[in-house]
Coordinates of C-alpha atoms in Angstrom, one line a residue:
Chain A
X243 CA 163.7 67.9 89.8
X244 CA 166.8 66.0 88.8
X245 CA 167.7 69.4 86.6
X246 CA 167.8 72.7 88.3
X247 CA 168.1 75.8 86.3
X248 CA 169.2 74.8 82.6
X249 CA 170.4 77.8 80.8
X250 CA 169.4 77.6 77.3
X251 CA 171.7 80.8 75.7
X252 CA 169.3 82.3 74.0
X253 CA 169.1 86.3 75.0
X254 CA 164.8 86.3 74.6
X255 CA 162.6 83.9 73.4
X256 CA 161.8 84.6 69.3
X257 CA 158.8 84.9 67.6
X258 CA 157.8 82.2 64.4
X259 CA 158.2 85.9 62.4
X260 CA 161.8 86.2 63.6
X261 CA 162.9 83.3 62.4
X262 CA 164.6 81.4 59.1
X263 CA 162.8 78.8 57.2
X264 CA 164.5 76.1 58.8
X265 CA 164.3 77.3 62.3
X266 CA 160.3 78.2 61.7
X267 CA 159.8 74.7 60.4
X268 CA 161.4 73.6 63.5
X269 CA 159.2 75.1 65.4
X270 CA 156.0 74.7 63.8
X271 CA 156.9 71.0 64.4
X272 CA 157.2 71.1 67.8
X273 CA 154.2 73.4 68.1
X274 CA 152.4 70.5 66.2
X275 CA 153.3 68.3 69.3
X276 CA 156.0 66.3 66.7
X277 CA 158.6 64.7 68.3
X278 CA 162.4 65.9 66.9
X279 CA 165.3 62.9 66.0
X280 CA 168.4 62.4 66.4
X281 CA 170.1 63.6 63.3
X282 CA 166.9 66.1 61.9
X283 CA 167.6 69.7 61.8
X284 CA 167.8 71.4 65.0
X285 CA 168.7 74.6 66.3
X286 CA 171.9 75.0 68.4
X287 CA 170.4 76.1 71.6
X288 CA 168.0 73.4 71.3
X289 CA 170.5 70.3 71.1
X290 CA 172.7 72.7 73.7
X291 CA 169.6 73.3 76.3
X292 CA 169.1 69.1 75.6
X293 CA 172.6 68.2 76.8
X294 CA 173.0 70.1 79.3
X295 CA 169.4 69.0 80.6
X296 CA 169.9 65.8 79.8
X297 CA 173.3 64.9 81.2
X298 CA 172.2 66.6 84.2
X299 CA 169.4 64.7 84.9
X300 CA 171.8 61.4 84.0
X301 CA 174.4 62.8 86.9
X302 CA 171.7 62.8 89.0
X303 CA 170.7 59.2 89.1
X304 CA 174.2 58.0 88.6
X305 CA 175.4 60.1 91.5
X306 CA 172.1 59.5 93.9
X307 CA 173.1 55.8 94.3
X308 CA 175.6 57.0 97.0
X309 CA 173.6 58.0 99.8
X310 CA 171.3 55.0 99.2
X311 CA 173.9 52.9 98.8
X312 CA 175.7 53.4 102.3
X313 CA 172.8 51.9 103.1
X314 CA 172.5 48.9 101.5
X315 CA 175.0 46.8 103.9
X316 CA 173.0 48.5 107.1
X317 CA 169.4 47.6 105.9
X318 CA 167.5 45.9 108.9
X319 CA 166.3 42.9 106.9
X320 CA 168.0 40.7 104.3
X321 CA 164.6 41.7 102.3
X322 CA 165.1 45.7 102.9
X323 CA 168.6 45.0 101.5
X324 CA 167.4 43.2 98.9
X325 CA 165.0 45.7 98.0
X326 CA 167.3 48.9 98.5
X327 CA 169.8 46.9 95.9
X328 CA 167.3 46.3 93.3
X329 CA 166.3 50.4 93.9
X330 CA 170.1 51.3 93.4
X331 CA 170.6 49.3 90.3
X332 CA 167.4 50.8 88.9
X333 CA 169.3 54.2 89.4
X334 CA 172.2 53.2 87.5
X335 CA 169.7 51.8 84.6
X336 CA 167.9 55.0 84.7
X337 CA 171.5 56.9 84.7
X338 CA 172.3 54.7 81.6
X339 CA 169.3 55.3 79.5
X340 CA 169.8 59.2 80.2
X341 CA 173.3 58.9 78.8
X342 CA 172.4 57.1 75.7
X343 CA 169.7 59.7 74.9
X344 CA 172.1 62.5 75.1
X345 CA 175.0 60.9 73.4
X346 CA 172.7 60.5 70.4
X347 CA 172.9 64.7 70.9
X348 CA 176.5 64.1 69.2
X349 CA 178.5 64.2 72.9
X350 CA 180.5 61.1 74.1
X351 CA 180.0 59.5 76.8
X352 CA 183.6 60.1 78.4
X353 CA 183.0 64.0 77.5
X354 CA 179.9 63.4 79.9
X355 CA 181.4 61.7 83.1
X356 CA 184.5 64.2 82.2
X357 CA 181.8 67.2 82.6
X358 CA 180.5 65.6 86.0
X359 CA 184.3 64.9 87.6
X360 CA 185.6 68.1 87.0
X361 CA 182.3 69.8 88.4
X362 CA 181.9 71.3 85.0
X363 CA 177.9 69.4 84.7
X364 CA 176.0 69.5 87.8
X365 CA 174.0 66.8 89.4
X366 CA 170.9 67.8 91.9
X367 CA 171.3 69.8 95.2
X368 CA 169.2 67.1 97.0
X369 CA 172.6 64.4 96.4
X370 CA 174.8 66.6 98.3
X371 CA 172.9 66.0 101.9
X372 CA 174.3 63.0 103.9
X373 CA 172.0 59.7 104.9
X374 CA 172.1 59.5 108.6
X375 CA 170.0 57.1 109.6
X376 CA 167.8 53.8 108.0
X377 CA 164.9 56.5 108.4
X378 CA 166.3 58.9 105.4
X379 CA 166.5 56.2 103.4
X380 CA 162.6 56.4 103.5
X381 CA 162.5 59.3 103.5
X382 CA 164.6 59.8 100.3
X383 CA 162.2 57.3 98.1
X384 CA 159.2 58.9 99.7
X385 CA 160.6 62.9 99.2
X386 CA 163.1 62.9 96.8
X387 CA 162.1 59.8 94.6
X388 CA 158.1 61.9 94.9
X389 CA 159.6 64.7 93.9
X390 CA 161.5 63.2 91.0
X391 CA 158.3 62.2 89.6
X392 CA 156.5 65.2 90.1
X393 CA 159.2 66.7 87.4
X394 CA 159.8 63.5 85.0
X395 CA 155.7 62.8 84.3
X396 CA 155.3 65.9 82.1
X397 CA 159.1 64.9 80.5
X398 CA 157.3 62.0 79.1
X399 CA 155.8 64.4 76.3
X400 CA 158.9 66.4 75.7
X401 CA 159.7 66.9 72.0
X402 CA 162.6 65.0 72.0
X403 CA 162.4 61.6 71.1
X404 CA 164.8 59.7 72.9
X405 CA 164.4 61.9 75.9
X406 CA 161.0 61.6 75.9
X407 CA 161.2 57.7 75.6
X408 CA 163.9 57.3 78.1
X409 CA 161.9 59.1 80.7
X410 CA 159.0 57.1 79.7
X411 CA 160.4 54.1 80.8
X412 CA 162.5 56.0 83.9
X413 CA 158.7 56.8 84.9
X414 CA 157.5 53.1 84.8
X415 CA 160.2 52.3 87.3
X416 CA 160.3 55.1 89.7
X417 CA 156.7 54.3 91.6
X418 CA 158.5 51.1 92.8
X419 CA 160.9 53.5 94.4
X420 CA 158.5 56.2 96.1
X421 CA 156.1 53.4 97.3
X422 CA 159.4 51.1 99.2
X423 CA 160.5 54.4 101.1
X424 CA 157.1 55.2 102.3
X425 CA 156.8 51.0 103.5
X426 CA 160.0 52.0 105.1
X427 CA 158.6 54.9 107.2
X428 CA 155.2 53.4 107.5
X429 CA 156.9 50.0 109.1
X430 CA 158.9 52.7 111.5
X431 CA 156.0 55.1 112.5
X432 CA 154.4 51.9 114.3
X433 CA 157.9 50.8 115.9
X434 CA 159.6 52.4 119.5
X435 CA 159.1 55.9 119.9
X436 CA 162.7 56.1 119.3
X437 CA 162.2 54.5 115.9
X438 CA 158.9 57.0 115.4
X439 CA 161.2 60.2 116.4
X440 CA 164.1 59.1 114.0
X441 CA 161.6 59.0 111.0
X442 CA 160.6 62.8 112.0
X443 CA 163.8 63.9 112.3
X444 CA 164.4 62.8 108.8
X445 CA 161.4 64.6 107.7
X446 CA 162.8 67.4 109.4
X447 CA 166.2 67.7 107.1
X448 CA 164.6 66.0 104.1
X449 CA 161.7 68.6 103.7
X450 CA 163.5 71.9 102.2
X451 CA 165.9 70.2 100.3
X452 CA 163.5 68.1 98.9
X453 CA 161.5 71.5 98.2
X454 CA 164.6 73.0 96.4
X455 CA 164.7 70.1 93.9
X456 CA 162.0 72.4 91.9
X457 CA 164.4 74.5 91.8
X458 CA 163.8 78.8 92.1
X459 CA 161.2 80.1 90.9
X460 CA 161.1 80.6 87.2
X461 CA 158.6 82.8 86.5
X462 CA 160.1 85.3 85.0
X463 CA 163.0 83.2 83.5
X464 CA 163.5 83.4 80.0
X465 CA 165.5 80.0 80.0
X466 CA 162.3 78.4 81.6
X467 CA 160.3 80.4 78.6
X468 CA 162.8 79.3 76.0
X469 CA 162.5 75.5 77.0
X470 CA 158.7 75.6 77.3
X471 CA 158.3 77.0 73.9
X472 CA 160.8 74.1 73.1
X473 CA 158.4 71.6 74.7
X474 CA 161.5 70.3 76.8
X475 CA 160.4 71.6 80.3
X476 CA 155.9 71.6 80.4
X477 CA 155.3 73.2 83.9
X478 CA 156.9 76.1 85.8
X479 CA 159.0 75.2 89.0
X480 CA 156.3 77.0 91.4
X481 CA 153.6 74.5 89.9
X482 CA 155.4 71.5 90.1
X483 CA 156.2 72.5 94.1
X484 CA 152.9 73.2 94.8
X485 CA 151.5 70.0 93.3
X486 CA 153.9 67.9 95.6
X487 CA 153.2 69.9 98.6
X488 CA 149.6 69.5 98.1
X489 CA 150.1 65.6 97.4
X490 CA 152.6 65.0 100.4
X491 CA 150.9 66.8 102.6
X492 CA 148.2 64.3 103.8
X493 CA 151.3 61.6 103.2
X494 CA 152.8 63.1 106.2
X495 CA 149.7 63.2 108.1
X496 CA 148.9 59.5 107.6
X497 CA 152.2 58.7 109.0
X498 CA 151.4 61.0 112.2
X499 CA 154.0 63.1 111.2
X500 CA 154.7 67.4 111.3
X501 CA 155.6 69.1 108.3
X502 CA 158.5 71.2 109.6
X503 CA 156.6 74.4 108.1
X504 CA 155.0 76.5 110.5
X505 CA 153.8 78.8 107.4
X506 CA 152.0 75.6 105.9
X507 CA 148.5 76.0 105.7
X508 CA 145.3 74.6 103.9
X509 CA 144.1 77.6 101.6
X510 CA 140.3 77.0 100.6
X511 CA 140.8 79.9 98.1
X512 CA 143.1 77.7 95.8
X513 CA 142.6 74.6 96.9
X514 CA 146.2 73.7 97.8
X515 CA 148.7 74.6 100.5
X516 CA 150.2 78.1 101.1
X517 CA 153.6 77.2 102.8
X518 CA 156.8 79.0 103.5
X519 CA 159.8 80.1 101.5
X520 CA 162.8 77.3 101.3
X521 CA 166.2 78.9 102.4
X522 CA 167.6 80.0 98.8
X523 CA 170.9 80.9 99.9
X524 CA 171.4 77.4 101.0
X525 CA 170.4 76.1 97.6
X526 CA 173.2 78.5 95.9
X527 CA 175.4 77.3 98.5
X528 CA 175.2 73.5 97.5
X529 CA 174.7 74.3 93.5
X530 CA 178.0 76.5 93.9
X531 CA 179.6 73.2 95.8
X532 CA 179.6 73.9 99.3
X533 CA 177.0 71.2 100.5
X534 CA 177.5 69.4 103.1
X535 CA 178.4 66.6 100.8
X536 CA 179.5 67.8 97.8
X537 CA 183.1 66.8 98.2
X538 CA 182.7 63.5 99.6
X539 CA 180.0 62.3 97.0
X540 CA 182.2 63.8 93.9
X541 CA 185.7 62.4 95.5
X542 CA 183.4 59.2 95.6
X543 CA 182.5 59.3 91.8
X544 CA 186.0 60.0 90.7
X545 CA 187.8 57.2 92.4
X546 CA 185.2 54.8 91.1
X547 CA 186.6 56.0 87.4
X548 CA 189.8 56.4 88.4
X549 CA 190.2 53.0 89.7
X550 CA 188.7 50.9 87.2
X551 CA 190.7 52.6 84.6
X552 CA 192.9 48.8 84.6
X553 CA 189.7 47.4 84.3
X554 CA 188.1 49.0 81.4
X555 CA 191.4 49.0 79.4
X556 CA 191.9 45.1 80.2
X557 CA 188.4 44.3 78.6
X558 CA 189.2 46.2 75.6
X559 CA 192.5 45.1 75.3
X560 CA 190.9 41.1 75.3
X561 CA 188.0 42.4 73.2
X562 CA 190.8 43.5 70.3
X563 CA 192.8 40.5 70.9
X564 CA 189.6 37.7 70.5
X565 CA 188.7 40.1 66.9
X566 CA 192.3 39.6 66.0
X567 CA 192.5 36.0 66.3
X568 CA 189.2 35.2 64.9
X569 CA 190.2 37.8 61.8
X570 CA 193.4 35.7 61.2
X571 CA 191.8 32.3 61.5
X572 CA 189.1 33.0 59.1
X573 CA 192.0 33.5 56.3
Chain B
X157 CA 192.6 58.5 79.2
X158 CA 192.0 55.0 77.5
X159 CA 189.6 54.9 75.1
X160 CA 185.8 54.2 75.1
X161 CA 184.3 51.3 74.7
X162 CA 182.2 51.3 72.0
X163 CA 178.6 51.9 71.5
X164 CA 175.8 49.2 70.7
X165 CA 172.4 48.9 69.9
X166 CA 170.2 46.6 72.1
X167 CA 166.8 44.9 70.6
X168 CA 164.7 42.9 72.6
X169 CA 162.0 40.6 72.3
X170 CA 159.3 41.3 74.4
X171 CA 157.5 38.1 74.6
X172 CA 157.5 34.4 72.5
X173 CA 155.4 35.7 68.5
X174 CA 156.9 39.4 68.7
X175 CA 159.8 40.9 66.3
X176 CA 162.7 42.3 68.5
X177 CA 162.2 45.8 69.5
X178 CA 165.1 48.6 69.3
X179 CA 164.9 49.7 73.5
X180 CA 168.0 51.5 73.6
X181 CA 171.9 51.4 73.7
X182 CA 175.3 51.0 75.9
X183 CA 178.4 50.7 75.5
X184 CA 180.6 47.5 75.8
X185 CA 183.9 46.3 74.9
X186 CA 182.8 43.3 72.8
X187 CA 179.7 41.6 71.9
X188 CA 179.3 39.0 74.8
X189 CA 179.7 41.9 77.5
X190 CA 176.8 44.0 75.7
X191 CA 174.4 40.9 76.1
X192 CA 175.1 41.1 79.8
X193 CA 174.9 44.8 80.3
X194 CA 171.3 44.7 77.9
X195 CA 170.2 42.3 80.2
X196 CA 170.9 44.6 83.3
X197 CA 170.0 47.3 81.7
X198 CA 167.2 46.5 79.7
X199 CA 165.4 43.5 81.5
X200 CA 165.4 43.9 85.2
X201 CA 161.6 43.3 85.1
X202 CA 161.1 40.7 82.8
X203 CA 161.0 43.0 79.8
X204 CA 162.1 40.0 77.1
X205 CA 163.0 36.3 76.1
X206 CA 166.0 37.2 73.5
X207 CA 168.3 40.1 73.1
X208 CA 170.0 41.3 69.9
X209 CA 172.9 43.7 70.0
X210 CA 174.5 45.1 67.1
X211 CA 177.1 48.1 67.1
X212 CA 176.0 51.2 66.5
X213 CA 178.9 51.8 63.8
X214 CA 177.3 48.9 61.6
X215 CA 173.9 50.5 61.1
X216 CA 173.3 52.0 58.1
X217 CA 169.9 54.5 58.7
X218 CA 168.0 56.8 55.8
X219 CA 168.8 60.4 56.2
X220 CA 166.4 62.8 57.0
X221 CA 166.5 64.5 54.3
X222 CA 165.8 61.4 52.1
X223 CA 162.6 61.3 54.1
X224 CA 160.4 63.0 50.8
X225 CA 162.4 61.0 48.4
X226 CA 161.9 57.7 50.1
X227 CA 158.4 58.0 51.1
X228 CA 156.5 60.3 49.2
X229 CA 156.3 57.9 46.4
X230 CA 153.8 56.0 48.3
X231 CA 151.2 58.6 49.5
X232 CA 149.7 58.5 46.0
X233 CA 149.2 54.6 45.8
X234 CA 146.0 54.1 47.8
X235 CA 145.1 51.5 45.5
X236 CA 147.3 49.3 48.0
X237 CA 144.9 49.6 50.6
X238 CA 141.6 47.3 50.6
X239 CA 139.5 49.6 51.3
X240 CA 140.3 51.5 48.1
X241 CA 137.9 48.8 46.7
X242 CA 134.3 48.8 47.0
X243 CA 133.0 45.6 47.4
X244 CA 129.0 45.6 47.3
X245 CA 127.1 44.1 50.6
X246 CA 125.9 41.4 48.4
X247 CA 128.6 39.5 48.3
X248 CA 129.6 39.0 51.6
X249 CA 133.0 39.3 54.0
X250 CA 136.0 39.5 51.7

């Protein structure tokens, strides 16, 4: 998922009897499968949970065009670069239309992309590994873009209307993405054995991380509880993992590929895969800013604000001066 | 810090017969450079034929709270509709 572990503030998750009028009707709305807009009554922790969701999901996209985009003047082909550009700038759209939804929340945009530079918002753990070879960058739409989905599917019904809308089209876009990493891999698996080896190695680093984008589990969360009974989050991180173990699995195999799992095994039982535990300390590690990354893809983020600070400023500056002029000629 | 640019609305036709559609917003610093970013952002997969943007600040919306007030009045007029009318068989498509 592109958000891991949203707090939502809230000590316990209340009861409709618990409740004012306004916060019952709320509710009852949301229970009723209503979406909530921008400016309608809301409680607090509900426009809170949204942002912080929200922007975090936006800092993802914005901030996952760097591994890809190292890429972009490597690609084998001039149609693989072609293709890998037209996948970045969809991750800048989908950044965009992630911002808009949460600036209608009542935050500005600089307050958001002043969260994500001083490390104050995250962005997903899976950002913060480096892209070593033109094999992760299959690997990346094939995993991470799959595992994106996984999470954004159900955020198409979330209760909030521009959320739900912007992840709507987000969700149009993103197959494009999953289905150009797996070509990638697919084209490699029948190349040199070098070229097949390269793509399992990147399996081989790509597979927990990708795991972790679910997040911990959440069972007994009461964030996660809060959020469901807010219809912004449908599924519980276990389920989502296990659906995109299940749904990978025979991915890999096609490819000829080993899932580097050696607890991963077909359960008859529950129809789906038992598999092993992903290394949580890791996760804390790179949430808490010690990736292997982390540095280098923030330091990235900054100077591109930083720098075009002349830039921005210079277009506004011309934008007043044009409205001046065309106010004084009109008198 | 320099200031943001400001915020816009984007509506887009999807296709030649069809009213512009609200899709969205961004921000720009004038009204030419919001064209160009709506068509980035908005149309990288042939999603219209015309763009509209208008700032955000000029938009004028009904408050929620109006929502009983301004509609309300017309949940008791289902005269309007045709099929308040019974028309018999006899006399055909009308």
């Amino acid at each position: 998922m592109y958000a891991q572990m949203v707090k939502s503030d809230v000590p316990r998750v209340k009861g409709l009897d618990e409740m004012g009028p306004e916060e019952r009707a709320f509710q009852e709305r949301i229970d009723a499968g209503q979406k909530i807009e921008p400016k309608e009554w809301m409680p607090e922790g509900y426009r809170k949970t949204l942002i912080r969701q929200i922007s975090q999901h936006a800092n993802s996209e914005i901030v996952g065009q760097l591994p890809e985009g190292n890429w972009i003047t490597r690609a084998p082909t001039l149609e693989r670069k072609a293709i890998l550009l037209a996948k970045v700038q969809d991750e800048a759209g989908h950044g965009l239309y992630l911002y808009c939804a949460a600036e209608t929340l009542g935050v500005s945009r600089d307050e958001l992309y002043e969260q994500l530079h001083s490390g104050k918002a995250k962005y997903s753990s899976i950002f913060n590994y480096p892209t070593l070879t033109w094999a992760d960058i299959g690997a990346i739409g094939w995993l991470v873009d799959g595992a994106a989905i996984m999470n954004q599917v159900p955020l198409q019904r979330c209760s909030y209307g521009p959320y739900s809308r912007a992840m709507i089209r987000i969700c149009k876009e993103e197959s494009f993405h999953q289905r150009q990493g797996y070509d990638i891999l697919m084209k490699m698996v029948k190349g040199t054995p070098a070229q097949k080896a390269m793509v399992q190695d990147a399996l081989n680093r790509w597979w927990w991380p990708s795991l972790m984008m679910f997040g911990p589990s959440d069972e007994a969360s009461v964030h996660s509880a809060q959020s469901m009974a807010w219809k912004i989050k449908q599924n519980s991180n276990d389920e989502l993992r296990q659906k995109f173990v299940d749904q990978t699995v025979p991915q890999a195999e096609y490819l000829g590929l080993t899932i580097p799992d050696p607890e991963l095994k077909w359960n008859e039982n529950k129809g789906g895969y038992d598999f092993g535990e992903p290394d949580w300390n890791e996760f804390f590690e790179v949430i808490a800013g010690n990736g292997p990354c982390n540095a280098e893809r923030l330091g990235a983020r900054r100077k591109a604000w930083e720098d075009g600070v002349w830039f921005r400023d210079g277009l506004t500056a011309h934008a007043e001066k044009v409205s001046a002029r065309s106010a004084a000629a009109a008198e | 810090m320099s200031s943001e640019w400001p915020l816009w609305e984007v509506f887009i036709r999807g296709q030649h017969g069809l009213n512009h559609r609200h899709v969205g917003s961004l921000h720009a610093a004038d009204a030419e450079m919001a064209i160009h970013n709506a068509r980035d952002v908005y149309t990288r997969r042939n999603e219209g034929v015309s763009i509209w943007v208008v700032r955000s600040a000029d938009i004028t919306a009904s408050s929620p709270s109006e929502k009983g007030p301004l509609f309300e009045p017309s949940n008791s007029k289902v005269y309007r509709h045709p099929t308040f009318f019974d028309i018999p068989d006899e006399v055909g498509h009308m």
